[in-house]
Coordinates of C-alpha atoms and ligand atoms in Angstrom, one line a residue:
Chain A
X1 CA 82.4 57.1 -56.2
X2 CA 83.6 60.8 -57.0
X3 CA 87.0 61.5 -55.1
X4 CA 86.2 63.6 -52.2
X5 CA 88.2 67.2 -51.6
X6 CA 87.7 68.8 -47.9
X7 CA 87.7 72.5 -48.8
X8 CA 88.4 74.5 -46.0
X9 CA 86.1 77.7 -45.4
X10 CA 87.5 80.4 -42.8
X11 CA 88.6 81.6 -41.2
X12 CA 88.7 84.9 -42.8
X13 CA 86.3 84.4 -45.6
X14 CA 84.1 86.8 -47.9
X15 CA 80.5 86.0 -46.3
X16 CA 80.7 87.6 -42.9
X17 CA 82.8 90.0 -40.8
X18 CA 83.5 87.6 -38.3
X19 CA 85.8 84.6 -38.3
X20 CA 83.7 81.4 -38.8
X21 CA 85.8 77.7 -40.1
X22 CA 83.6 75.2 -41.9
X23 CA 85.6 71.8 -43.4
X24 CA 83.4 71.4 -46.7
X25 CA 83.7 67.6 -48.0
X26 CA 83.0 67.9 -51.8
X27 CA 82.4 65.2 -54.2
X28 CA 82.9 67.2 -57.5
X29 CA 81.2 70.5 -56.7
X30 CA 78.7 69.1 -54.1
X31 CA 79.0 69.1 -50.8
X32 CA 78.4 66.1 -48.8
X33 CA 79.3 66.9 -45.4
X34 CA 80.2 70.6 -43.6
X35 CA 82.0 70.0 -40.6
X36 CA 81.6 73.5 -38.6
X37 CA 84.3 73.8 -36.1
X38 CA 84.5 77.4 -33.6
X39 CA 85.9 78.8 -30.7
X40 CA 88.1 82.0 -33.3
X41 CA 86.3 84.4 -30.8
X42 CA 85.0 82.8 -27.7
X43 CA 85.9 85.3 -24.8
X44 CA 84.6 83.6 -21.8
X45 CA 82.7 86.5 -20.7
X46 CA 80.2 84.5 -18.7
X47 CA 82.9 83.9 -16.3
X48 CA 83.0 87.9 -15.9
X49 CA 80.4 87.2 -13.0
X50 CA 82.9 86.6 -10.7
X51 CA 84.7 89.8 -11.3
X52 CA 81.4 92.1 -12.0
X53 CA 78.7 93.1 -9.7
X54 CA 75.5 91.9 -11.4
X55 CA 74.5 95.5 -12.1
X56 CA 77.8 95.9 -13.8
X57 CA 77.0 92.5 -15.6
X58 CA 74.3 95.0 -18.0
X59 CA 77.0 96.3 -19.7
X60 CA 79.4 92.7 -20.2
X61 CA 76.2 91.1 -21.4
X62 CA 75.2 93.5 -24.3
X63 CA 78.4 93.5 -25.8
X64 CA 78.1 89.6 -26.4
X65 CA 76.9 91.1 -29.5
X66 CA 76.8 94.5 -31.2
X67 CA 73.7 94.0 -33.4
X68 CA 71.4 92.7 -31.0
X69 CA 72.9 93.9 -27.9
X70 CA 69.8 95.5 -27.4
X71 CA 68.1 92.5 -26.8
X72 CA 71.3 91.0 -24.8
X73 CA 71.2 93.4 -22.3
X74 CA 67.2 93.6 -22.0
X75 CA 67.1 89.7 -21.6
X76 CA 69.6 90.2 -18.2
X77 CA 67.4 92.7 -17.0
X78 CA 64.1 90.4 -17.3
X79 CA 66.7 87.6 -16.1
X80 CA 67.5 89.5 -12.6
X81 CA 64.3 91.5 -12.9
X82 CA 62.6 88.0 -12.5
X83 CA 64.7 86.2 -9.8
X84 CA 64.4 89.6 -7.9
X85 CA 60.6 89.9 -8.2
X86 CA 61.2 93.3 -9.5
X87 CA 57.8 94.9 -11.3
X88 CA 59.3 97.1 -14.0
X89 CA 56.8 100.3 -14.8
X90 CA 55.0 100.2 -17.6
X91 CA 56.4 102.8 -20.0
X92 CA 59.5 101.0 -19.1
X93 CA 58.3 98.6 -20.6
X94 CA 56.9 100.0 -23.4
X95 CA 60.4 101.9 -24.3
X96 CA 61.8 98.2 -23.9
X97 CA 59.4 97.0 -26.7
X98 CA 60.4 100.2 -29.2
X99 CA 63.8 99.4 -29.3
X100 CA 63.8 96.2 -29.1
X101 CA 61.5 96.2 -32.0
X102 CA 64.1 98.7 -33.8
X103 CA 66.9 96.5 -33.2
X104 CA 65.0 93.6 -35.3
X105 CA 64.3 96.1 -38.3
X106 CA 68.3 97.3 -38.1
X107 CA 69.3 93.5 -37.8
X108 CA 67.0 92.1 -40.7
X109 CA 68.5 95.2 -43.1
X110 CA 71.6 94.4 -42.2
X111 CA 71.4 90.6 -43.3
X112 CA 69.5 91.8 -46.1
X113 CA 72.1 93.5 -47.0
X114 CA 74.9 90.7 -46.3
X115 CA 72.5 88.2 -48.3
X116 CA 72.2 90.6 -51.5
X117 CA 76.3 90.8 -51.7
X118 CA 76.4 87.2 -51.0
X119 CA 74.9 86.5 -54.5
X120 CA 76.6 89.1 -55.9
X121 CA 74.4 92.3 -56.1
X122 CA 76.7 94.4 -54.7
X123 CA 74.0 97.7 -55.7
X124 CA 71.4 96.1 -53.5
X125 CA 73.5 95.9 -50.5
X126 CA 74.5 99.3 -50.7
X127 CA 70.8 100.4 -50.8
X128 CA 69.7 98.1 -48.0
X129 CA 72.7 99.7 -45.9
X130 CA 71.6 103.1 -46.9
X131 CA 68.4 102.5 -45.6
X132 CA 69.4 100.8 -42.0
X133 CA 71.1 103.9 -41.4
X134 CA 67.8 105.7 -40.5
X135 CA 67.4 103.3 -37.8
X136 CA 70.7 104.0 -36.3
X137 CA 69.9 107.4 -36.5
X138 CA 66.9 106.7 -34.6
X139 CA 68.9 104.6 -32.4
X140 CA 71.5 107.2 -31.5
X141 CA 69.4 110.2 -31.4
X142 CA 67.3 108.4 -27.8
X143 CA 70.2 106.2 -26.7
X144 CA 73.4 107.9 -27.7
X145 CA 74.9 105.0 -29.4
X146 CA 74.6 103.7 -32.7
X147 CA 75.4 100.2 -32.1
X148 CA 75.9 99.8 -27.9
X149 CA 73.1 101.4 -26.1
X150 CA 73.6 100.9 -22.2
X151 CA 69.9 101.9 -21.6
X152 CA 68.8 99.3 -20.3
X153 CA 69.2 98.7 -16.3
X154 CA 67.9 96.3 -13.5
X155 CA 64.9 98.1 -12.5
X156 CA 63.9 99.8 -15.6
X157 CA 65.8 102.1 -17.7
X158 CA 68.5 104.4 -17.7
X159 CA 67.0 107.3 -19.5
X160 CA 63.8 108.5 -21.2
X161 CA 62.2 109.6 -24.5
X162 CA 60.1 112.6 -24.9
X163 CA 56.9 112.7 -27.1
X164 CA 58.7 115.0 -29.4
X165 CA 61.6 112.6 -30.5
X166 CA 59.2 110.0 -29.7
X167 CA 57.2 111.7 -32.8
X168 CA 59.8 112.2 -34.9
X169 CA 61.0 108.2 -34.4
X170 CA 57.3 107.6 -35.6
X171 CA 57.6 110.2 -39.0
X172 CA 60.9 108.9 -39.6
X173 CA 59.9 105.0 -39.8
X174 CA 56.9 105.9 -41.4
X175 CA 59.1 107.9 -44.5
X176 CA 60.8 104.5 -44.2
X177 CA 58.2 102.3 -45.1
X178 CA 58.0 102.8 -48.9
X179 CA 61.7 102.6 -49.3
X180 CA 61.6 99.3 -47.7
X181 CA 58.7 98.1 -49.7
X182 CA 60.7 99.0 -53.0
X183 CA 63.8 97.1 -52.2
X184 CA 61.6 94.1 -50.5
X185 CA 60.2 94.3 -54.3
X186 CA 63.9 93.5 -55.9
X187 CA 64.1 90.7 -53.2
X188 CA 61.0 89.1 -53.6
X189 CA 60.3 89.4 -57.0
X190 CA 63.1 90.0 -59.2
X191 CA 63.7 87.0 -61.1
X192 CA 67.8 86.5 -60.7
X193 CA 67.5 86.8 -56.9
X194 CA 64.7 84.0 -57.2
X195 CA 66.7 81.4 -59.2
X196 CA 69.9 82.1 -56.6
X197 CA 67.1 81.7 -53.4
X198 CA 64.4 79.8 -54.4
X199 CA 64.6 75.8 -54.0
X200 CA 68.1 76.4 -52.6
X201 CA 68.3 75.1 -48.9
X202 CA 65.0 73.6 -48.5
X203 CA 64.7 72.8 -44.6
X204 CA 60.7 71.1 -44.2
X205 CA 59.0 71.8 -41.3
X206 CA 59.8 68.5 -39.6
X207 CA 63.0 68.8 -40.1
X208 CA 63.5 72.0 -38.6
X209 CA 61.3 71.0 -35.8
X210 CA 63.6 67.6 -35.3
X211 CA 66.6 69.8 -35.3
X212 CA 65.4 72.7 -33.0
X213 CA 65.8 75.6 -35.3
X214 CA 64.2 78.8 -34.2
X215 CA 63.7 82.7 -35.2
X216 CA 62.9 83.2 -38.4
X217 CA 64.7 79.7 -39.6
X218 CA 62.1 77.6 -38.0
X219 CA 59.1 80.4 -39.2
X220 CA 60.5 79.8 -42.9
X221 CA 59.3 76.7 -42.6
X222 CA 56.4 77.0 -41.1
X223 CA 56.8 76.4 -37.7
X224 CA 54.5 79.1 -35.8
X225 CA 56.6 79.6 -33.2
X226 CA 57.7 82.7 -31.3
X227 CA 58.6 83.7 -27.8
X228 CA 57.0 86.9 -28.2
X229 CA 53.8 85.1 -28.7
X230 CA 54.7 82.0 -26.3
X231 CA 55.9 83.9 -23.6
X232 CA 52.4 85.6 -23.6
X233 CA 54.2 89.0 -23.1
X234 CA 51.1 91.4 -22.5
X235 CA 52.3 94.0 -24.4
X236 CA 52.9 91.9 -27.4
X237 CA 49.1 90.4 -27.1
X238 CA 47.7 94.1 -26.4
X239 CA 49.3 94.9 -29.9
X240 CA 48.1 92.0 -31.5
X241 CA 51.0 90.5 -32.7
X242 CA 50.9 87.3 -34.6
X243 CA 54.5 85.1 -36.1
X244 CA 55.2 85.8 -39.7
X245 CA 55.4 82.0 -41.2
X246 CA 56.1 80.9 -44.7
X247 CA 56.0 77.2 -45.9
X248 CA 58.6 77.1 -48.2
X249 CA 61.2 76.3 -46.1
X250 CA 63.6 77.5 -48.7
X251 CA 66.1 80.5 -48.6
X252 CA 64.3 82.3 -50.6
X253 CA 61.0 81.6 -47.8
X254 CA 63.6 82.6 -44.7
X255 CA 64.2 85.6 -46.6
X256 CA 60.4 86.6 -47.3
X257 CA 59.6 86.0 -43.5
X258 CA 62.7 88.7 -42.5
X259 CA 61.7 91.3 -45.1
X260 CA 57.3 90.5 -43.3
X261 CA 58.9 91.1 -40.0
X262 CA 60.7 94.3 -40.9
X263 CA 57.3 95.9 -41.6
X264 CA 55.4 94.4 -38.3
X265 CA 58.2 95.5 -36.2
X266 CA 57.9 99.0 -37.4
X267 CA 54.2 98.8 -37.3
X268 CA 54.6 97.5 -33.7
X269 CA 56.9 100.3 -32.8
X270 CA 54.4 102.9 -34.1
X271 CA 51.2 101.6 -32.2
X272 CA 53.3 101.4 -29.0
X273 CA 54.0 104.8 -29.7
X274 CA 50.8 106.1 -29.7
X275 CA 49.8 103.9 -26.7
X276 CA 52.7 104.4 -24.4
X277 CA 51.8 105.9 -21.3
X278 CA 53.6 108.7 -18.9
X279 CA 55.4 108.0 -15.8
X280 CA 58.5 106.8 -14.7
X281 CA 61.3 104.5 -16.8
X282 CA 63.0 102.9 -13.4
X283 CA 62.3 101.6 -10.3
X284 CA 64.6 101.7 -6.7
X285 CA 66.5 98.4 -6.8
X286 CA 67.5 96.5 -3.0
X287 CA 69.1 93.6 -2.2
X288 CA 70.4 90.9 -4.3
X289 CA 69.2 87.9 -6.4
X290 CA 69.0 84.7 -4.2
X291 CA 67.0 82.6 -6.6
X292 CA 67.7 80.8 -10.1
X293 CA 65.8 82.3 -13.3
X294 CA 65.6 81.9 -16.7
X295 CA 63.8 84.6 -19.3
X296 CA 63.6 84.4 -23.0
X297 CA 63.6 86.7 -25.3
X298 CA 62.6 86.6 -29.3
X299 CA 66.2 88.2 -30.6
X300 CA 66.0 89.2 -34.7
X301 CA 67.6 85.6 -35.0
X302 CA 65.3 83.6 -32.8
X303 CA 65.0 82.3 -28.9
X304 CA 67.7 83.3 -26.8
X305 CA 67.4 82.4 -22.9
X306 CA 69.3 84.2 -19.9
X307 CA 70.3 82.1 -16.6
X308 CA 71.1 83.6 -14.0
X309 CA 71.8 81.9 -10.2
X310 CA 71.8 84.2 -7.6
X311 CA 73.0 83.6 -3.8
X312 CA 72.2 87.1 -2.2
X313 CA 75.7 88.4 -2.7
X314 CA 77.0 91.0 -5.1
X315 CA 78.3 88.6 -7.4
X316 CA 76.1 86.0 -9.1
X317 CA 77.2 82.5 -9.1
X318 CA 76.1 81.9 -12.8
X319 CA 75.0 83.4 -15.7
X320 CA 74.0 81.3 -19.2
X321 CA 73.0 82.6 -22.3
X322 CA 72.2 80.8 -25.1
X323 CA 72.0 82.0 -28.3
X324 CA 70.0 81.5 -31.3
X325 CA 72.5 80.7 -33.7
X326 CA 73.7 77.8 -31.6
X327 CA 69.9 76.6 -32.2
X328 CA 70.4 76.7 -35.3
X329 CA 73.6 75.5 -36.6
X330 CA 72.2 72.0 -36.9
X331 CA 69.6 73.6 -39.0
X332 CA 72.8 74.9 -41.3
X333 CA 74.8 71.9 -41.4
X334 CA 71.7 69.7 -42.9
X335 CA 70.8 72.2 -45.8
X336 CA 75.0 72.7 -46.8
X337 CA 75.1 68.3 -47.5
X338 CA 73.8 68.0 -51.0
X339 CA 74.3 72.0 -51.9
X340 CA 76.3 72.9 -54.7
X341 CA 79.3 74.8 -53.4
X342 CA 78.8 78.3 -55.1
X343 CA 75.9 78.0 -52.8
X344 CA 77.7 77.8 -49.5
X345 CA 77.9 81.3 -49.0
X346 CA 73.9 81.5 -49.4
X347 CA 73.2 78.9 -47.1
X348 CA 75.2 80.1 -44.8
X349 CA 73.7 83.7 -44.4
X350 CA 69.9 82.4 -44.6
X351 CA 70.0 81.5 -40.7
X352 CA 71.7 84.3 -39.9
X353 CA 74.7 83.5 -38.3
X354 CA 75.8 85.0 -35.0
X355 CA 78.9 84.0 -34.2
X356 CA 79.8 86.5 -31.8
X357 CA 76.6 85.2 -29.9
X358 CA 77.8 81.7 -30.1
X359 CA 80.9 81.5 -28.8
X360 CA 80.7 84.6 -26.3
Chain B
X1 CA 97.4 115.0 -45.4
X2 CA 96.1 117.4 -47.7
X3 CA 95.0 114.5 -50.7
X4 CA 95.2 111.2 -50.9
X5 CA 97.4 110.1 -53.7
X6 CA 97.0 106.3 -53.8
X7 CA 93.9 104.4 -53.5
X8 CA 95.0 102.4 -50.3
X9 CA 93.1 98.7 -50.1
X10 CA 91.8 97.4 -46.6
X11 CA 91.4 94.2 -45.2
X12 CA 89.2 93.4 -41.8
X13 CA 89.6 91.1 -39.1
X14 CA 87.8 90.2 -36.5
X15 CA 90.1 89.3 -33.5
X16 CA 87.3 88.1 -31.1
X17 CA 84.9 91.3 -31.2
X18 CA 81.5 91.4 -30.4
X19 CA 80.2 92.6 -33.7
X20 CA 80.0 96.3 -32.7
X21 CA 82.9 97.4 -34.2
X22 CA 82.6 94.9 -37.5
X23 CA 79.4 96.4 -38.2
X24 CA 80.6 99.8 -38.1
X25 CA 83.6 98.8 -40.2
X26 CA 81.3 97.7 -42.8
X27 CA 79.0 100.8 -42.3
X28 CA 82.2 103.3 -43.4
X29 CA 82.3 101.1 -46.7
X30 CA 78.8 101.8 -47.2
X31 CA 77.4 104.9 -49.0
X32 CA 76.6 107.0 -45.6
X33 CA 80.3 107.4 -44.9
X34 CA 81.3 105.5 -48.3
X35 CA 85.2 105.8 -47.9
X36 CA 84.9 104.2 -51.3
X37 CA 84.8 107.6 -52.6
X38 CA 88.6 107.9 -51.4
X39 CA 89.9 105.0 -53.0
X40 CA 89.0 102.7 -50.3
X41 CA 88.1 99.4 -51.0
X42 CA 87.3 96.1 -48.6
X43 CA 89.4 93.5 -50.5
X44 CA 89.2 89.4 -48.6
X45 CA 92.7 88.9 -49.9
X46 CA 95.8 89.7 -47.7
X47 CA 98.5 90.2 -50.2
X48 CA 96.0 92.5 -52.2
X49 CA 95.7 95.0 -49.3
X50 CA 97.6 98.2 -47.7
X51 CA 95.6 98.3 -44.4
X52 CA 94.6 95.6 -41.7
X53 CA 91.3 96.5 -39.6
X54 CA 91.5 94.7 -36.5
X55 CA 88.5 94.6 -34.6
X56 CA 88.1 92.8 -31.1
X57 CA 90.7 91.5 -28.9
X58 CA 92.8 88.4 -29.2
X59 CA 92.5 85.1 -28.1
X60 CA 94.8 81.5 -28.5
X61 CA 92.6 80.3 -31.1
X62 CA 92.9 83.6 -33.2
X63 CA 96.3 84.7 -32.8
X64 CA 97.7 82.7 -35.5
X65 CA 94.8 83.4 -37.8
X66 CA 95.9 87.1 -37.3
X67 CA 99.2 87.0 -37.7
X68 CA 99.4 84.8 -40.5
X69 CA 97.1 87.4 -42.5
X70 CA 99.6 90.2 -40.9
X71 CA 103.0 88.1 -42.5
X72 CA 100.9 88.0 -45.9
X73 CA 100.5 91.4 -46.5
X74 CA 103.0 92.4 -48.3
X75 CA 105.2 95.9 -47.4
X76 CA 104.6 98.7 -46.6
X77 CA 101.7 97.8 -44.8
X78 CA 99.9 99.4 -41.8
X79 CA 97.6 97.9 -38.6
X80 CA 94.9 99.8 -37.5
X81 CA 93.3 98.4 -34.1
X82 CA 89.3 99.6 -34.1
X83 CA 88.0 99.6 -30.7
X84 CA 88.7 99.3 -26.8
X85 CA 89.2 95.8 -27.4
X86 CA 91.7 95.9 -30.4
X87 CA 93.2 98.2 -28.8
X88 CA 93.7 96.7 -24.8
X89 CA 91.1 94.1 -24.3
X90 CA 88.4 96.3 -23.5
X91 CA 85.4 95.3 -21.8
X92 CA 86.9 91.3 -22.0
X93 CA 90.2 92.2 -20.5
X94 CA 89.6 90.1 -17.9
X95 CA 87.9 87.2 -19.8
X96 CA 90.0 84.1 -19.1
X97 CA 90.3 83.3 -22.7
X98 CA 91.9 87.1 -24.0
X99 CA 95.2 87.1 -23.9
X100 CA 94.7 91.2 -24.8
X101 CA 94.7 94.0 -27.5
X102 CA 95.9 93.2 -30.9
X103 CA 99.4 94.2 -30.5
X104 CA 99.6 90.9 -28.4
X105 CA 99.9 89.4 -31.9
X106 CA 101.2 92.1 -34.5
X107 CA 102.4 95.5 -34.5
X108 CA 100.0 98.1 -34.4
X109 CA 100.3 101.4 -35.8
X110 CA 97.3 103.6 -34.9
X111 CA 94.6 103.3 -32.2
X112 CA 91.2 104.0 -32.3
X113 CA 89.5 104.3 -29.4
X114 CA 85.8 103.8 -28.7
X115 CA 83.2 101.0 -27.6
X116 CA 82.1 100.6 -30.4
X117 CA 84.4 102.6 -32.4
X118 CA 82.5 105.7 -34.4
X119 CA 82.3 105.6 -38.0
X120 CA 84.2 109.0 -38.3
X121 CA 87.0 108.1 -35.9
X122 CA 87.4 104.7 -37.9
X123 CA 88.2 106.9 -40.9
X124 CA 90.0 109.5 -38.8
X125 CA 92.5 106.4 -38.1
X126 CA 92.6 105.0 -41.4
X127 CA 93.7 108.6 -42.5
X128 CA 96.2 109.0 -39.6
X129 CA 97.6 105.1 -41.3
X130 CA 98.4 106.5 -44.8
X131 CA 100.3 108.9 -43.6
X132 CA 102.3 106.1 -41.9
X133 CA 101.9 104.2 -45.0
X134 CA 103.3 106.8 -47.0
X135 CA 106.4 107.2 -44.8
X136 CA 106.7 103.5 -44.6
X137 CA 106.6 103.3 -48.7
X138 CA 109.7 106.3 -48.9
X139 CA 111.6 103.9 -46.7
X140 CA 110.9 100.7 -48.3
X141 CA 111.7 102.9 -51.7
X142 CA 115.1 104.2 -50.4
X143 CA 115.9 99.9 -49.4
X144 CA 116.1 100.9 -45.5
X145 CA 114.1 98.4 -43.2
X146 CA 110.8 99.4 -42.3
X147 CA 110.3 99.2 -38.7
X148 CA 106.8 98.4 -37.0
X149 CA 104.7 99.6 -35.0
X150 CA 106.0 102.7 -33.4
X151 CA 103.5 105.1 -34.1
X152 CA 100.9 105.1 -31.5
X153 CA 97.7 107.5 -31.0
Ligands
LIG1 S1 85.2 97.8 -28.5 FE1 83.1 97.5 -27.8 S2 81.8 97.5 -29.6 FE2 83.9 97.2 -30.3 S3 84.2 95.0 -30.4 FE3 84.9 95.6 -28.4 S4 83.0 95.4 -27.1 FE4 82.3 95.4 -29.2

């Protein structure tokens, strides 16, 4: 038997902003065993609930994370919304939709981005970043913020979009679409991306059933599941909407079903757009949640539910959220044993790590 | 500052952040704000860098991490804290597991405000650094003992 070396990885390492620590057991430059271990940026903020009134909670929960806080904050709403027997209006719900949708397309180019200087092609990255700054545009020109929106409330939302910017979101995406198409080109076709993704990490649909992956993990290998489409959300089946899946199961599949998704979400947003009807964005809230509750939502990285436990006070006696990337970690940990380590970083980026989302 | 003279080097940390202010760390080193242009360049290693970026507030688990990257750098070196939670806790002040802003750990030098933090005013505070750094490099250049920490925004 090879001598084994534990290399350890974190916590400040090259592959992500956040602080991450995997042990990686190597027998020559393979890795048999990762051995993740967290907790670098748990907060507790869950806890928050018994310092917070619940329609204070909004703004804790959407800073569990900054890239899909978006879909954080929405999936308390639906949470309390739910175990309040609160009817949202429609364009509400609608506006819910666009930027939720957005937030996928700025979260898939950002992890584009991350993946392309994870193998080294430090031009790429650049360009993809280039590009997500549109949507953040987008973003800040209806929500004020670029990265932590505070639009959504219990009861609806906090503010409106008129047709005109509504409009311009529509031009603006659709200017978008070509640039995207010629750097999904370099990612799908280029040969020296291939031979980094292709093969590398192959996760078969079994296994990523047996392990509980979700998001676009469990879509890459061809697991048709989505709580857009599971949830039945009307909306969603109005638009048509239908999972992106590849077979592959490999990075390079996990990758192809990201870039497929950035051009559904925009084509999503735009046919919402020209469907969306007038009226108001909130509804008069009363009393307080009494029941329990649990919504899902479909975040960029996959299912992410939202407890809540109500006892008709101010405070709630519980809130749980749990995350995608905890899904999916499993997932991780079974494609690093038997990967070569200059593939680490790779394999570590294809589910998309969260680790703000994780710990919380 | 009228120029910058040296090409300061940057290193980022995330303290326990919730990605807002990471993501708009990386977006200045990307070519809408590309502080690259100034000399500015994300480097992973501690004793390689000028600048730490601190992002998010601290907690037990992370406060060694940070300050062991802090003792690395070498001198003159500056601490800029990015965000309401680098810089007092923030929105998790109260979160049983934050023990507070990043001068909990280290000595900070400049303060950026914001939740998250805006691109511009993270390059405003880098820029409001060097000139610490500078003064901190005459000292360390004349053999007097830098002290830490005192500028504050
Ligand atoms: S200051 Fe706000 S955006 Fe920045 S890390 Fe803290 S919560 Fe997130």
């Amino acid at each position: 038997m090879a001598k084994r070396t534990v290399i350890p990885f974190g916590p400040q390492h090259p592959v992500l902003p956040e602080p991450v620590h995997l042990d990686l057991v190597l027998e020559d430059e393979t890795v048999v065993e990762a051995i993740p271990s967290i907790g670098y940026i748990h907060r507790g903020l869950e806890k928050l609930v018994e310092k917070r009134e619940w329609p204070e909670m909004v703004s804790v929960i959407e800073r569990i994370c900054g890239i899909c806080s978006f879909g954080h904050g929405m999936g308390y709403c639906l949470s309390i919304e739910g175990n309040m027997g609160i009817q949202i209006p429609e364009r509400a719900e609608y506006l819910r939709l666009i930027w939720h949708e957005l937030g996928r397309v700025h979260s898939h180019l950002l992890w584009l981005g991350l993946l392309a200087d994870s193998f080294g092609f430090e031009s790429l990255y650049m360009h993809t970043w280039k590009l997500r700054e549109t949507v953040l545009d987008l973003f800040e020109r209806t929500t004020g913020g670029r990265v932590i929106f505070s639009v959504c409330k219990v009861g609806g939302l906090r503010r409106d979009v008129d047709a005109d910017t509504l409009a311009l979101m529509e031009r603006k995406l659709t200017e978008l679409v070509p640039e995207i198409e010629e750097l999904a080109k370099v990612f799908i076709e280029d040969s020296s991306v291939g031979s980094r993704l292709k093969g590398v990490g192959v996760l078969t649909a079994e296994e990523a059933a047996a392990l509980g992956a979700v998001g676009p993990v469990a879509r890459g290998s061809g697991l048709r599941m989505d709580v857009r489409l599971e949830e039945k959300d009307r909306l969603y089946v109005d638009l048509g909407f239908e999972p992106c899946v590849e077979t592959a199961g490999d990075s390079h599949a996990r990758c192809v079903v990201r870039i497929r998704e950035l051009f559904q979400s925009i084509e999503l947003i735009k046919a919402a757009i020209q469907r969306i009807p007038d009226g108001e964005v909130s509804v008069p809230v009363k009393g307080n949640p009494e029941r329990e509750y649990i919504a899902r939502v479909e975040q960029p990285r996959g299912e992410a539910y939202y407890y809540s436990k109500g006892a008709g006070e101010k405070f709630l006696k519980r809130i749980r959220v749990r995350t995608p990337t905890n899904a999916n970690i499993p997932a991780m940990v079974k494609t690093l044993a038997g990967a070569q380590l200059a593939d680490v970083p790779i394999l570590i980026l294809t589910i998309d790590p969260c680790i703000s989302c994780t710990e919380r | 500052m009228a120029y910058v003279t040296k090409s300061p080097w940057v290193i980022h940390y995330d303290g326990s952040s919730c990605n807002g202010c990471d993501i708009e760390v990386l977006a200045c080193l990307t070519p809408m704000y590309d502080v690259e242009r100034f000399g500015i360049i994300n480097s992973g290693n501690p004793k390689h860098a000028d600048v730490l970026l601190i992002t998010g507030s601290v907690n037990e688990q992370n406060k060694p991490v940070v300050q062991q990257i802090y003792d690395e750098m070498l001198q003159p070196k500056v601490v800029v804290a990015i965000g309401a939670c680098a810089c007092t806790g923030g929105v998790f002040r109260e979160c049983y597991n934050i023990i507070g802003g990043a001068d909990q750990a280290i000595p900070v030098d400049v303060y950026v405000p914001g939740c998250a933090a805006r691109p511009e005013s993270i390059i405003d505070g880098v820029v409001k650094g060097l000139a610490v750094l500078a003064e901190k490099r005459e000292k360390v250049a004349k053999g007097e003992t830098v002290t830490e920490g005192e500028q504050a925004e």
